[in-house]
PDB file of C-alpha atoms in Angstrom:
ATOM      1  CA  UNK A   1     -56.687  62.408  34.793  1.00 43.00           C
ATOM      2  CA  UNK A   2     -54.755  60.339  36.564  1.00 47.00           C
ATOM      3  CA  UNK A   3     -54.900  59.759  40.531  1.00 48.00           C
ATOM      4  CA  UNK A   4     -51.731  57.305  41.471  1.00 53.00           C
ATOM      5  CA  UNK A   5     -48.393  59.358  43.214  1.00 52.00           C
ATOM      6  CA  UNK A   6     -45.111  57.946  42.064  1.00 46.00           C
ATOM      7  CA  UNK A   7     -41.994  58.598  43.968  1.00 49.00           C
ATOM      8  CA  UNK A   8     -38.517  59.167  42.107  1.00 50.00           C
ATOM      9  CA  UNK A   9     -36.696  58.573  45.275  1.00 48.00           C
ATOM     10  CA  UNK A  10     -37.995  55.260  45.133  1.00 47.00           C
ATOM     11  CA  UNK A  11     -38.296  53.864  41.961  1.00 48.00           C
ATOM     12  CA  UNK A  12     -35.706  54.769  38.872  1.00 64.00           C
ATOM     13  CA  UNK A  13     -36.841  56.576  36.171  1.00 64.00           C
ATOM     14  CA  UNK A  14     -36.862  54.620  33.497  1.00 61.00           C
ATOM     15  CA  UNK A  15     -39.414  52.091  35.413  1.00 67.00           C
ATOM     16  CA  UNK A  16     -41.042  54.978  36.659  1.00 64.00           C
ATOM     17  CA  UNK A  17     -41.876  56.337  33.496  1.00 64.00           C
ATOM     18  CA  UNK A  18     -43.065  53.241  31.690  1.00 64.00           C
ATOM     19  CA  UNK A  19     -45.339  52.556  34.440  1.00 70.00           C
ATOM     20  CA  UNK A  20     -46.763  56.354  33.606  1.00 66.00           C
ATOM     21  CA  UNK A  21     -47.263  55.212  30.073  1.00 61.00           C
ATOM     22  CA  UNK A  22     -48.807  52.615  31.552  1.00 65.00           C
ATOM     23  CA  UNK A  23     -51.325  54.354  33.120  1.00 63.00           C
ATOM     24  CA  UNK A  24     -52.068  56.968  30.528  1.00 63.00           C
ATOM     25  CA  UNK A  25     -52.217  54.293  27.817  1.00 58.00           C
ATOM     26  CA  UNK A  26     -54.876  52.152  29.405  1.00 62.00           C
ATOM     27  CA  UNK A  27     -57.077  55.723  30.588  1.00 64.00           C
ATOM     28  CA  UNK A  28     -57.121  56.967  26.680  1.00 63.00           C
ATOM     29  CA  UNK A  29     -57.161  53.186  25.232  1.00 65.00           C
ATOM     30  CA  UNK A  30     -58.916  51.056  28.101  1.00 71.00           C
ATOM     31  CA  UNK A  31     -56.239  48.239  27.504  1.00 73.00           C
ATOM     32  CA  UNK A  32     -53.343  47.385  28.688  1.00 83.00           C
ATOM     33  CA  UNK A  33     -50.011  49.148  27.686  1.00 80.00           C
ATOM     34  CA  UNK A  34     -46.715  46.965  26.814  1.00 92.00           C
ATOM     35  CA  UNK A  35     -44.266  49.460  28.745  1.00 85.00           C
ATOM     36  CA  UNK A  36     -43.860  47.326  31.528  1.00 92.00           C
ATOM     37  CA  UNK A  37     -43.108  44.004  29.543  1.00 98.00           C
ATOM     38  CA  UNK A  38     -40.041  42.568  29.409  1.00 98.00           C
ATOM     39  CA  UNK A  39     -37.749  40.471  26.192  1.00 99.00           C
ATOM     40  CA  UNK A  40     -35.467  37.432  26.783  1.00 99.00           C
ATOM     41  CA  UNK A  41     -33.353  36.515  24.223  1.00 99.00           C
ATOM     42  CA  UNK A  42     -29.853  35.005  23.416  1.00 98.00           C
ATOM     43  CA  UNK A  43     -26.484  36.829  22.846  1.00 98.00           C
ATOM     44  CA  UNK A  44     -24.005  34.258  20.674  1.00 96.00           C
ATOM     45  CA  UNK A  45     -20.270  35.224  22.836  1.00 90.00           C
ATOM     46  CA  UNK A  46     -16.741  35.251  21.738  1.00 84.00           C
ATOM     47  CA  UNK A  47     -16.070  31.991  23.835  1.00 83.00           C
ATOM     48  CA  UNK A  48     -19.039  29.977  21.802  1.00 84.00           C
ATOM     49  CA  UNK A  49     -21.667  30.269  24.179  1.00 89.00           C
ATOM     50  CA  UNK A  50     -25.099  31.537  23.811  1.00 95.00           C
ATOM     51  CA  UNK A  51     -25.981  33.349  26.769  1.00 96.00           C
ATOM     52  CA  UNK A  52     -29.769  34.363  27.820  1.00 98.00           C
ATOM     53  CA  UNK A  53     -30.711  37.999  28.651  1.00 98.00           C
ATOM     54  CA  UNK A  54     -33.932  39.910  29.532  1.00 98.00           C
ATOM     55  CA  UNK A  55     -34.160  43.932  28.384  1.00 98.00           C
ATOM     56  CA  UNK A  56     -37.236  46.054  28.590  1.00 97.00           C
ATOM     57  CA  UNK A  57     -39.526  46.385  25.669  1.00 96.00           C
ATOM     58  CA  UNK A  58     -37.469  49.132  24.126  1.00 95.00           C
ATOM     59  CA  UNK A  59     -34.535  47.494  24.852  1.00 96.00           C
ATOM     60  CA  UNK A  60     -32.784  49.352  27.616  1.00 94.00           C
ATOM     61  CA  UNK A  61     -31.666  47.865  30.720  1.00 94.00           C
ATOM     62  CA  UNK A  62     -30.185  44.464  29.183  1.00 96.00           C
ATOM     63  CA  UNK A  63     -28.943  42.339  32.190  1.00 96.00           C
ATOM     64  CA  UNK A  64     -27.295  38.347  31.732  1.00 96.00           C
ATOM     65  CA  UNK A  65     -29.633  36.245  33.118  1.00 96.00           C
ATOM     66  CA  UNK A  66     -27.958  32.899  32.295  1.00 95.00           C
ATOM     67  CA  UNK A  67     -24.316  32.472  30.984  1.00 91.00           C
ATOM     68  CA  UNK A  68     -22.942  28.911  31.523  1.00 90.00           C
ATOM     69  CA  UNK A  69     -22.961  26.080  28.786  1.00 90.00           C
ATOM     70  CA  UNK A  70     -24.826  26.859  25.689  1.00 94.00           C
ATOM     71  CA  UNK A  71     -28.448  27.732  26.191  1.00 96.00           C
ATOM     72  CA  UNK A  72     -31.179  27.459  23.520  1.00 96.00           C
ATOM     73  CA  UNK A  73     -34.988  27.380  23.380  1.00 97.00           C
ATOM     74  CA  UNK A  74     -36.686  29.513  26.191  1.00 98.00           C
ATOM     75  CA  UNK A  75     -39.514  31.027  27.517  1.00 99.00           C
ATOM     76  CA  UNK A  76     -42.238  32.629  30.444  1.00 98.00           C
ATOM     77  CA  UNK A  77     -44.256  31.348  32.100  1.00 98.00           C
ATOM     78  CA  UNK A  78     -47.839  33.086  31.673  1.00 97.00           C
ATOM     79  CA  UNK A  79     -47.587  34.435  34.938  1.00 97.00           C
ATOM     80  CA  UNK A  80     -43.964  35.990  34.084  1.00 97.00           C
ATOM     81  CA  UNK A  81     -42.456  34.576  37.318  1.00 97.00           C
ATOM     82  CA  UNK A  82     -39.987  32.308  35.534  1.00 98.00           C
ATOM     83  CA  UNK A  83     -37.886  31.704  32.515  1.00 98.00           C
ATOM     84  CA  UNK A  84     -38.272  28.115  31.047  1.00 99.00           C
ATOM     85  CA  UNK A  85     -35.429  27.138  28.686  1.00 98.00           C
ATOM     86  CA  UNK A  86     -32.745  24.853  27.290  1.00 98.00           C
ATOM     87  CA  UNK A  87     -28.890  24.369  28.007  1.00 97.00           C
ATOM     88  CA  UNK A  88     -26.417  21.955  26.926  1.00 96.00           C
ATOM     89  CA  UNK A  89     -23.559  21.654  29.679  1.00 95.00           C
ATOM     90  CA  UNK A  90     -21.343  18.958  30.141  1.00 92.00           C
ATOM     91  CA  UNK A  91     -22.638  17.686  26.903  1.00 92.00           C
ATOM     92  CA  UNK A  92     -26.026  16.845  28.399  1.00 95.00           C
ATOM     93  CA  UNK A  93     -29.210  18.809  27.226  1.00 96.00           C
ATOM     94  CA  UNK A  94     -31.394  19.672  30.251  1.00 98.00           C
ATOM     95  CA  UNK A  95     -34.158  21.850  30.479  1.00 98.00           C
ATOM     96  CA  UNK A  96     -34.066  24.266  33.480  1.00 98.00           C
ATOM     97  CA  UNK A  97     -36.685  26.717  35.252  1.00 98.00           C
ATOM     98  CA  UNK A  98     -34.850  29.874  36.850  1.00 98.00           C
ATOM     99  CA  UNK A  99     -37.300  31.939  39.522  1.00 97.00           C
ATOM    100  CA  UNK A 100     -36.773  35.514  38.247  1.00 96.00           C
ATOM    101  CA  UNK A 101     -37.345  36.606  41.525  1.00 94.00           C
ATOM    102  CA  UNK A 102     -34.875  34.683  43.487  1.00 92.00           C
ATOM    103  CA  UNK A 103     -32.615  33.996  40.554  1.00 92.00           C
ATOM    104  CA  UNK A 104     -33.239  30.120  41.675  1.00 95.00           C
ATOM    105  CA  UNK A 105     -31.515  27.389  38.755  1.00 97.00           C
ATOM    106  CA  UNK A 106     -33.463  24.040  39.097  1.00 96.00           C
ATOM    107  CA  UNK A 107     -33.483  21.188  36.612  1.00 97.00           C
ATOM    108  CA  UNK A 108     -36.889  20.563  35.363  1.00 97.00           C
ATOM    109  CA  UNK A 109     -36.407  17.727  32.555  1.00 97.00           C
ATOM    110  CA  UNK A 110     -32.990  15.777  32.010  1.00 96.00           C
ATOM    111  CA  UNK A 111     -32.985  12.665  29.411  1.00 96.00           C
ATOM    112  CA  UNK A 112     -30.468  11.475  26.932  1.00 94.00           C
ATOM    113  CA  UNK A 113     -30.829  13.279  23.171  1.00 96.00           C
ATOM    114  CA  UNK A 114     -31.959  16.842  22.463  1.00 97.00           C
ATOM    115  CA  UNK A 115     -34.838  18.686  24.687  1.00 98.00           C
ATOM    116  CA  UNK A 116     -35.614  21.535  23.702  1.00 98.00           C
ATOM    117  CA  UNK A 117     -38.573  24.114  25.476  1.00 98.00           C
ATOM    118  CA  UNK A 118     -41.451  24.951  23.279  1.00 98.00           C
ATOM    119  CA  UNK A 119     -44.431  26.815  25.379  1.00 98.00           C
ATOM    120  CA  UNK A 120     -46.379  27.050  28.485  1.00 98.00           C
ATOM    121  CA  UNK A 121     -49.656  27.141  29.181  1.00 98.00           C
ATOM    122  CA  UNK A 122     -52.081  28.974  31.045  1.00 97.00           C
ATOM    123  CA  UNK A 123     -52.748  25.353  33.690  1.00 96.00           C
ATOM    124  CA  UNK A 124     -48.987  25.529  34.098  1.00 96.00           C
ATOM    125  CA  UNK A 125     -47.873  23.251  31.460  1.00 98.00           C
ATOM    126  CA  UNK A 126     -44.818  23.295  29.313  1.00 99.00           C
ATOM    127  CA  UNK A 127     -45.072  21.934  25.981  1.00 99.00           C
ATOM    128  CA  UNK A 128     -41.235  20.660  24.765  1.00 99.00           C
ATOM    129  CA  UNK A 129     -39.483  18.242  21.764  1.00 99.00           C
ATOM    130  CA  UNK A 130     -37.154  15.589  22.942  1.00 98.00           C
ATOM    131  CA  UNK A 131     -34.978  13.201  21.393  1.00 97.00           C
ATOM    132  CA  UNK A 132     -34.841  10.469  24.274  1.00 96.00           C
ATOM    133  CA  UNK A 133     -35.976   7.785  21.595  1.00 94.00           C
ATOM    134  CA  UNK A 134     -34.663   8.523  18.825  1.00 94.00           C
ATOM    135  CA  UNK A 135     -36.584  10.968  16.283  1.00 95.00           C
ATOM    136  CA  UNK A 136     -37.456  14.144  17.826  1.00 98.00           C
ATOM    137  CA  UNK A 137     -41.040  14.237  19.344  1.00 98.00           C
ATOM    138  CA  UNK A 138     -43.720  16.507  21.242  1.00 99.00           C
ATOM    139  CA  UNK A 139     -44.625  16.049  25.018  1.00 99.00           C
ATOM    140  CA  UNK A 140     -45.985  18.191  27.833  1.00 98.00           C
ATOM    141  CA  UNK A 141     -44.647  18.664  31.166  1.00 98.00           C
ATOM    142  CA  UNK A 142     -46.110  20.296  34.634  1.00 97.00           C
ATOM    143  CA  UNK A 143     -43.989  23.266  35.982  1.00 95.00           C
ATOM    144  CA  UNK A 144     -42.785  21.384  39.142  1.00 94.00           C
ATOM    145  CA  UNK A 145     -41.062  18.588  36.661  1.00 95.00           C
ATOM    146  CA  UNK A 146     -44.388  15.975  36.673  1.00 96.00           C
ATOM    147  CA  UNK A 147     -46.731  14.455  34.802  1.00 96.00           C
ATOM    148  CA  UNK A 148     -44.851  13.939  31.329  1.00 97.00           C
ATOM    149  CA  UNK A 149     -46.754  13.024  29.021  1.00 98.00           C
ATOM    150  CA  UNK A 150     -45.911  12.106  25.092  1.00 98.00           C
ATOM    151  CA  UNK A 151     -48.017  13.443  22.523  1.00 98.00           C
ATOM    152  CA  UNK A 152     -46.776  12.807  18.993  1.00 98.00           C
ATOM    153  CA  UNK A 153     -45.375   9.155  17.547  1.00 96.00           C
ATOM    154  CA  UNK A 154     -44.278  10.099  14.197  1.00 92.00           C
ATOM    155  CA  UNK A 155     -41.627   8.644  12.303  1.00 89.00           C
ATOM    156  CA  UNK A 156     -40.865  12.397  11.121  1.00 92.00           C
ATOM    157  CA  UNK A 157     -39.156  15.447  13.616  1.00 97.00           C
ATOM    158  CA  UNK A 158     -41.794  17.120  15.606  1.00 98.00           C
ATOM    159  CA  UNK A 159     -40.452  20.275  16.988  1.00 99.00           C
ATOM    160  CA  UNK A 160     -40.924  23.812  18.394  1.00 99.00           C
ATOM    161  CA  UNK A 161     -44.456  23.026  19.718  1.00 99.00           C
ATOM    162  CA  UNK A 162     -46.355  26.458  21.382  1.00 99.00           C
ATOM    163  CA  UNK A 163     -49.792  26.393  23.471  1.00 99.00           C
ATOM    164  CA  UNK A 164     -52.558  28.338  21.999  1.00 99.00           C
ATOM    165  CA  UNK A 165     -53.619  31.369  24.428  1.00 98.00           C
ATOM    166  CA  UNK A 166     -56.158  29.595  26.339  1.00 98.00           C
ATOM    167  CA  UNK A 167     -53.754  26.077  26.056  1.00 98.00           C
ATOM    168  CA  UNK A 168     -56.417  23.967  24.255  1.00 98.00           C
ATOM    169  CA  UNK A 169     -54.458  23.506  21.405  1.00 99.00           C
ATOM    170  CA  UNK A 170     -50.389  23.160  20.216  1.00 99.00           C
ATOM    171  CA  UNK A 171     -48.858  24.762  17.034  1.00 99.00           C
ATOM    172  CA  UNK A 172     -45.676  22.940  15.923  1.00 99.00           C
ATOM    173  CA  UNK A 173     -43.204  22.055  13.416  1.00 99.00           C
ATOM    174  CA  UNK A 174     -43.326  18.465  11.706  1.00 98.00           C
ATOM    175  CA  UNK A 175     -41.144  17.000   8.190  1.00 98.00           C
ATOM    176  CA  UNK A 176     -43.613  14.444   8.115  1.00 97.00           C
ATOM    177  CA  UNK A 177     -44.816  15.275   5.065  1.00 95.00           C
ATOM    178  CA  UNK A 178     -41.672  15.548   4.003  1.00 96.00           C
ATOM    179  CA  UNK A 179     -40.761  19.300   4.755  1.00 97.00           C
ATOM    180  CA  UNK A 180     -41.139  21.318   7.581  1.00 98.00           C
ATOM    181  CA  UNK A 181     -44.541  23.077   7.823  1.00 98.00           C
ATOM    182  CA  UNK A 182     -46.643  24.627  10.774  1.00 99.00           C
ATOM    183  CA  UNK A 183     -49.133  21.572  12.166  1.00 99.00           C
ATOM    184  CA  UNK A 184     -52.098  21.943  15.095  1.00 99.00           C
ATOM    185  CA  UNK A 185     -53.347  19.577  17.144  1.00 99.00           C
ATOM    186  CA  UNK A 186     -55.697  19.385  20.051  1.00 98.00           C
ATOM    187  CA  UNK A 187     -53.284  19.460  23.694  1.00 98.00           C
ATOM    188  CA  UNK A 188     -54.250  15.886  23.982  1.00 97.00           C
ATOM    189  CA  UNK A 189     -52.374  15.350  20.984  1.00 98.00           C
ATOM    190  CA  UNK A 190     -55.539  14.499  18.469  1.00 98.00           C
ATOM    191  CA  UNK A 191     -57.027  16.589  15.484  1.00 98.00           C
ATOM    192  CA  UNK A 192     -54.095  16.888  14.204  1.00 98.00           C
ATOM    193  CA  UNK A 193     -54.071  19.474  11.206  1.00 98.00           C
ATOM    194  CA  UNK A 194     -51.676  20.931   8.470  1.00 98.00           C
ATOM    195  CA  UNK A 195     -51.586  24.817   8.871  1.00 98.00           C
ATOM    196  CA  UNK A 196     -48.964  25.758   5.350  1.00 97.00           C
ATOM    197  CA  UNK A 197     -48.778  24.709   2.474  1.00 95.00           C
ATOM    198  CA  UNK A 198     -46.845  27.467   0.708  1.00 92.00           C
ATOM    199  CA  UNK A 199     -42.887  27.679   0.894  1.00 94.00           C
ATOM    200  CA  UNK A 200     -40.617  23.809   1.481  1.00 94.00           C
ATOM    201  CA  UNK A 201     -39.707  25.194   5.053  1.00 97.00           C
ATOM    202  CA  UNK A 202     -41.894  26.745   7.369  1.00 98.00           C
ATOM    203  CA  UNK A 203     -40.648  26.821  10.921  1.00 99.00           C
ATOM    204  CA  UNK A 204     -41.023  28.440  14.460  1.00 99.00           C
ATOM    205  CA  UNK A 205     -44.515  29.418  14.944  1.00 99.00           C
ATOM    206  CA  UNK A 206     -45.750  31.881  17.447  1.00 99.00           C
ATOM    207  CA  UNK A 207     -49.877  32.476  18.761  1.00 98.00           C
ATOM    208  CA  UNK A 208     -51.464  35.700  18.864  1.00 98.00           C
ATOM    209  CA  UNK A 209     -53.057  36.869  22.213  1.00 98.00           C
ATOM    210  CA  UNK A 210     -56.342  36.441  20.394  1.00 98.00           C
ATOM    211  CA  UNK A 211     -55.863  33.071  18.933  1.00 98.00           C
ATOM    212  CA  UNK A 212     -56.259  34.587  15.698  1.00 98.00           C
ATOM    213  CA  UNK A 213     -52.962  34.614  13.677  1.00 98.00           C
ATOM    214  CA  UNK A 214     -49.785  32.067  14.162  1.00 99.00           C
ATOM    215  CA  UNK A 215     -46.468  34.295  13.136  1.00 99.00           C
ATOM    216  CA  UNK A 216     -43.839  32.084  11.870  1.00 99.00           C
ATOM    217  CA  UNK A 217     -40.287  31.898   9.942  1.00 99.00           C
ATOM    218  CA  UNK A 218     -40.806  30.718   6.349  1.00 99.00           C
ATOM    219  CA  UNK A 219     -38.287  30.537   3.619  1.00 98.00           C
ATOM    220  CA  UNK A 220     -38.416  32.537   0.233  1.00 97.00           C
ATOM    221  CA  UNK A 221     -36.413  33.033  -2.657  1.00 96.00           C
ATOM    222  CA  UNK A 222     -33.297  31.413  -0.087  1.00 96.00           C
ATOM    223  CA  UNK A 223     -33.613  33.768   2.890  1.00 98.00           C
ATOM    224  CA  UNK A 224     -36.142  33.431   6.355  1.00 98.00           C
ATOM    225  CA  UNK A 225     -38.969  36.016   6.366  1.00 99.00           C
ATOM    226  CA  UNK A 226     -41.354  36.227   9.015  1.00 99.00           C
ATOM    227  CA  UNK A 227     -44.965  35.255   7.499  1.00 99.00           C
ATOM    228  CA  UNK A 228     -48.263  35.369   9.692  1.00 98.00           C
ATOM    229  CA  UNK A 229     -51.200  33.264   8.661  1.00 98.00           C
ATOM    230  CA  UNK A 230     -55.047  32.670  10.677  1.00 98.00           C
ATOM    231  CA  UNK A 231     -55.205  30.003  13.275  1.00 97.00           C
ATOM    232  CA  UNK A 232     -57.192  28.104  10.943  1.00 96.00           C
ATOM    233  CA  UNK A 233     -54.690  27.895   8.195  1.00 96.00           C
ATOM    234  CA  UNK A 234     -55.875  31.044   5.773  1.00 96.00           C
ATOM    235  CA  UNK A 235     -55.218  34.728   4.662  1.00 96.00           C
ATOM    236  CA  UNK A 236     -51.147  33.924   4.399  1.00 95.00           C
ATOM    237  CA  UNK A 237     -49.056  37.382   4.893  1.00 97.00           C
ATOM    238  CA  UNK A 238     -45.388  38.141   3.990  1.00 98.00           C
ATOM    239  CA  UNK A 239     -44.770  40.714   6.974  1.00 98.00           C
ATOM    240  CA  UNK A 240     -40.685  40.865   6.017  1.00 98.00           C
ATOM    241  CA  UNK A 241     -38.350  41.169   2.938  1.00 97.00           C
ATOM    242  CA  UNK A 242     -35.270  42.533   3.858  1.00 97.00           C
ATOM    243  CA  UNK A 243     -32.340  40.138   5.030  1.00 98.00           C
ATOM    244  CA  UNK A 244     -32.938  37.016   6.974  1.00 99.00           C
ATOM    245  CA  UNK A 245     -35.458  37.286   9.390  1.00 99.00           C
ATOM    246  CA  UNK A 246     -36.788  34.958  11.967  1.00 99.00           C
ATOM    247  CA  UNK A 247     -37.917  34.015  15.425  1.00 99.00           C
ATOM    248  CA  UNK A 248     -41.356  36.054  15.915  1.00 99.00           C
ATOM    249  CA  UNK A 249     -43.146  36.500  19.150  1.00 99.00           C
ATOM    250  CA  UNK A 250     -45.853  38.124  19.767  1.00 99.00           C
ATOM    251  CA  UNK A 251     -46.315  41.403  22.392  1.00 98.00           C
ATOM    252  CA  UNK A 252     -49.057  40.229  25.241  1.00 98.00           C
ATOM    253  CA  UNK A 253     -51.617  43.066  23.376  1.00 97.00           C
ATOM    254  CA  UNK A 254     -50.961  41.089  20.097  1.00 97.00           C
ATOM    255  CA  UNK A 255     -50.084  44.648  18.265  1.00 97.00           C
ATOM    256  CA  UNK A 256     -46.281  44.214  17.925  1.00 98.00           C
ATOM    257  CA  UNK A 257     -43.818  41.367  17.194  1.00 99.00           C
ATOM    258  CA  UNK A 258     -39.792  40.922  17.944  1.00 99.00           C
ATOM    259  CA  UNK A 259     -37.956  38.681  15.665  1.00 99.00           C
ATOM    260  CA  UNK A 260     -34.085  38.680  14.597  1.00 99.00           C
ATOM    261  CA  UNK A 261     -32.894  40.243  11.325  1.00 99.00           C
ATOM    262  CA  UNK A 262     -29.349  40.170   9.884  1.00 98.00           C
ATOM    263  CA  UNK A 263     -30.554  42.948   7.629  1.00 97.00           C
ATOM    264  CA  UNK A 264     -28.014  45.738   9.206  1.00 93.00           C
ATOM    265  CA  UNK A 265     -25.297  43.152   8.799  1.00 91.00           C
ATOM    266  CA  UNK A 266     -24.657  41.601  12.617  1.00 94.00           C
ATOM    267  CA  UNK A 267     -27.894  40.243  13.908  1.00 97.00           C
ATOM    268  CA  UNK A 268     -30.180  41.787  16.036  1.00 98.00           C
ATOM    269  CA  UNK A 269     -33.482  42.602  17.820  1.00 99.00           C
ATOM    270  CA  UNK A 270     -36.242  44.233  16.632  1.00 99.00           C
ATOM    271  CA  UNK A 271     -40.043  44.982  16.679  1.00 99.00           C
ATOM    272  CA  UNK A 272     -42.397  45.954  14.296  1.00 98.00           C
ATOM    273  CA  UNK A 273     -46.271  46.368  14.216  1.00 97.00           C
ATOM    274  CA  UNK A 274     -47.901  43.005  12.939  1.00 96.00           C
ATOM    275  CA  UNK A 275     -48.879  44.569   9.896  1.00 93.00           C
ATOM    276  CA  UNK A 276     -45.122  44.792   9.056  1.00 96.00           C
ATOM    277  CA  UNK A 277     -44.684  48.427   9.753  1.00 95.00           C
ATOM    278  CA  UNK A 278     -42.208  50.438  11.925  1.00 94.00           C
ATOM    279  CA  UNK A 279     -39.164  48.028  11.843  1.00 97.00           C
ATOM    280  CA  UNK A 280     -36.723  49.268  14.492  1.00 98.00           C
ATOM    281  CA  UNK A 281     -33.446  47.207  15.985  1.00 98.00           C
ATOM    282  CA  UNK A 282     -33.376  47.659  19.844  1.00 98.00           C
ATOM    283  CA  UNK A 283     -30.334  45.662  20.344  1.00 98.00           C
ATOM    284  CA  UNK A 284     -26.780  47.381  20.313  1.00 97.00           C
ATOM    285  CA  UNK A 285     -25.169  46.720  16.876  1.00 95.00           C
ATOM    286  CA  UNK A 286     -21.730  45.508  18.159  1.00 94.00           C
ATOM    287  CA  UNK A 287     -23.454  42.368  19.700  1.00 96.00           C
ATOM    288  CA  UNK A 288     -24.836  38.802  18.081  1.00 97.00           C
ATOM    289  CA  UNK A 289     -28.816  38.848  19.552  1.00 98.00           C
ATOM    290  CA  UNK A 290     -31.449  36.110  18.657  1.00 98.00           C
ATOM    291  CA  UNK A 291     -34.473  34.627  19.567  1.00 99.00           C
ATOM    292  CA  UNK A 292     -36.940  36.912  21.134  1.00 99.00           C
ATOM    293  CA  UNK A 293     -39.611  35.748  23.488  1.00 99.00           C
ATOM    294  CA  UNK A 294     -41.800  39.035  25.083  1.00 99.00           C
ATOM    295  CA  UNK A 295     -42.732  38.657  28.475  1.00 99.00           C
ATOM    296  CA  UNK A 296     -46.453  38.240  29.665  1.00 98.00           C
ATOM    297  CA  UNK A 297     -48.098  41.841  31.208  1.00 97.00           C
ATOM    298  CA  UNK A 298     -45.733  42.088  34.220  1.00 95.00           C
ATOM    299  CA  UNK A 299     -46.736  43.317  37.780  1.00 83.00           C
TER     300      UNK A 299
END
């Protein structure tokens, strides 16, 4: 069935045999099999720092990708060549690019206030909130550090804002109607559009591969559950009910999503199908792990 040769001697098992999956996956399915994908997320540490991490789907093979200061927000970029995020050291909030090939650090946006990485899109664009002038608001970057460009002037706080799949449009968080609730607009920043109406605080929303659903956290009966909801505002879904949950991202095959629970007491990592079935933690209990982001197919 299959015609590729794969050498142990060369490659370690554990790749080896998720590139197998890979393979068989794709010949029964014809798509393309999450094996090979990859998770960064924080770890809170004894010292008071949040450090990031990337583990394998499953979540074996955990190695610290970024440890000094306290880093926050983060992402890929949709080629899965870098990690996009946000650190506060030396009590100044910059937001850094790291090349996870080279393991290269380089400053991509520094500016008085709070920045804080939303998305990227597929032109190379990285959608972020900052603080500079006061309330925070919603601009776009280039990956080399240019063109920045403001998009919101509201005299609410627009944060968390994510690119659609094919970048044409942002999903983000706004008060300014006076709670937080899932908005859309247009990249340019125009047609804006209120996505929830249900719940007083409705926060971190994540875009399916197929532009269909937005996952996001939403508040109910005084814990976070993770809801899901159509791009175009309709057919609402509680996906989560036990403990608090947040944080959702979406697999690149839109079929799974990892999100943080407290619901085995210390928090952790998990996945489920987006339907809400087959919960399962794949971070160690004895460790503090948040806010998921899954990795684009990787090479």
């Amino acid at each position: 069935m299959l015609k590729k040769r794969y050498d142990a001697s060369k490659i370690i098992i554990r790749p080896m045999a998720h590139s197998i999956s890979n393979d068989i996956y794709k010949v029964v399915t014809g798509k393309k099999g999450v094996f090979r994908t990859k998770l960064s997320y924080l770890v809170s540490t004894s010292a008071g720092r949040k450090e990031l991490r990337l583990m394998d789907w499953d979540g074996f093979r955990s190695i610290k990708v970024v440890s000094k200061g306290l880093t926050s927000s983060h992402n890929w970029s949709q080629d899965g060549r870098f990690l996009i995020y946000s650190a506060e050291r030396n009590r100044k909030w910059k937001i850094y690019l790291l090349n996870l090939k080279r393991y290269r650090e380089m400053v991509l946006f520094s500016s008085r206030g709070l920045n804080l990485v939303g998305g990227t899109s597929p032109a190379g664009l990285i959608s972020l909130s900052s603080s500079k002038d006061g309330s925070p608001e919603i601009y776009v970057i280039n990956i080399h550090g240019k063109g920045f460009k403001k998009l919101t002037w509201s005299f609410g706080i627009d944060v968390s804002p994510v690119f659609s799949p094919d970048g044409s449009r942002i999903a983000f968080v706004s008060d300014r109607g006076g709670s937080p609730q899932i908005y859309t607009m247009g990249s340019n920043g125009r047609g804006l559009k209120r996505l929830t109406f249900q719940g007083s605080y409705n926060t971190s929303p994540s875009w399916s591969p197929d532009d269909k659903w937005i996952a996001y956290t939403g508040r109910k009966n005084g814990k976070n559950q993770i809801f899901m909801v159509k791009s175009d505002g309709t057919d609402s879904r509680q996906l989560t009910s036990r403990g608090n949950n947040e944080g959702p991202s979406f697999s690149p095959d839109g079929l799974f999503l990892a999100f943080d629970s407290d619901r085995d007491g210390r928090r952790g990592i998990y996945i489920m199908r987006i339907h809400g079935e087959e919960k399962k933690r794949i971070t160690p209990k004895h460790i503090n792990a948040m806010s998921p982001k899954w990795s684009p197919y990787l090479k």
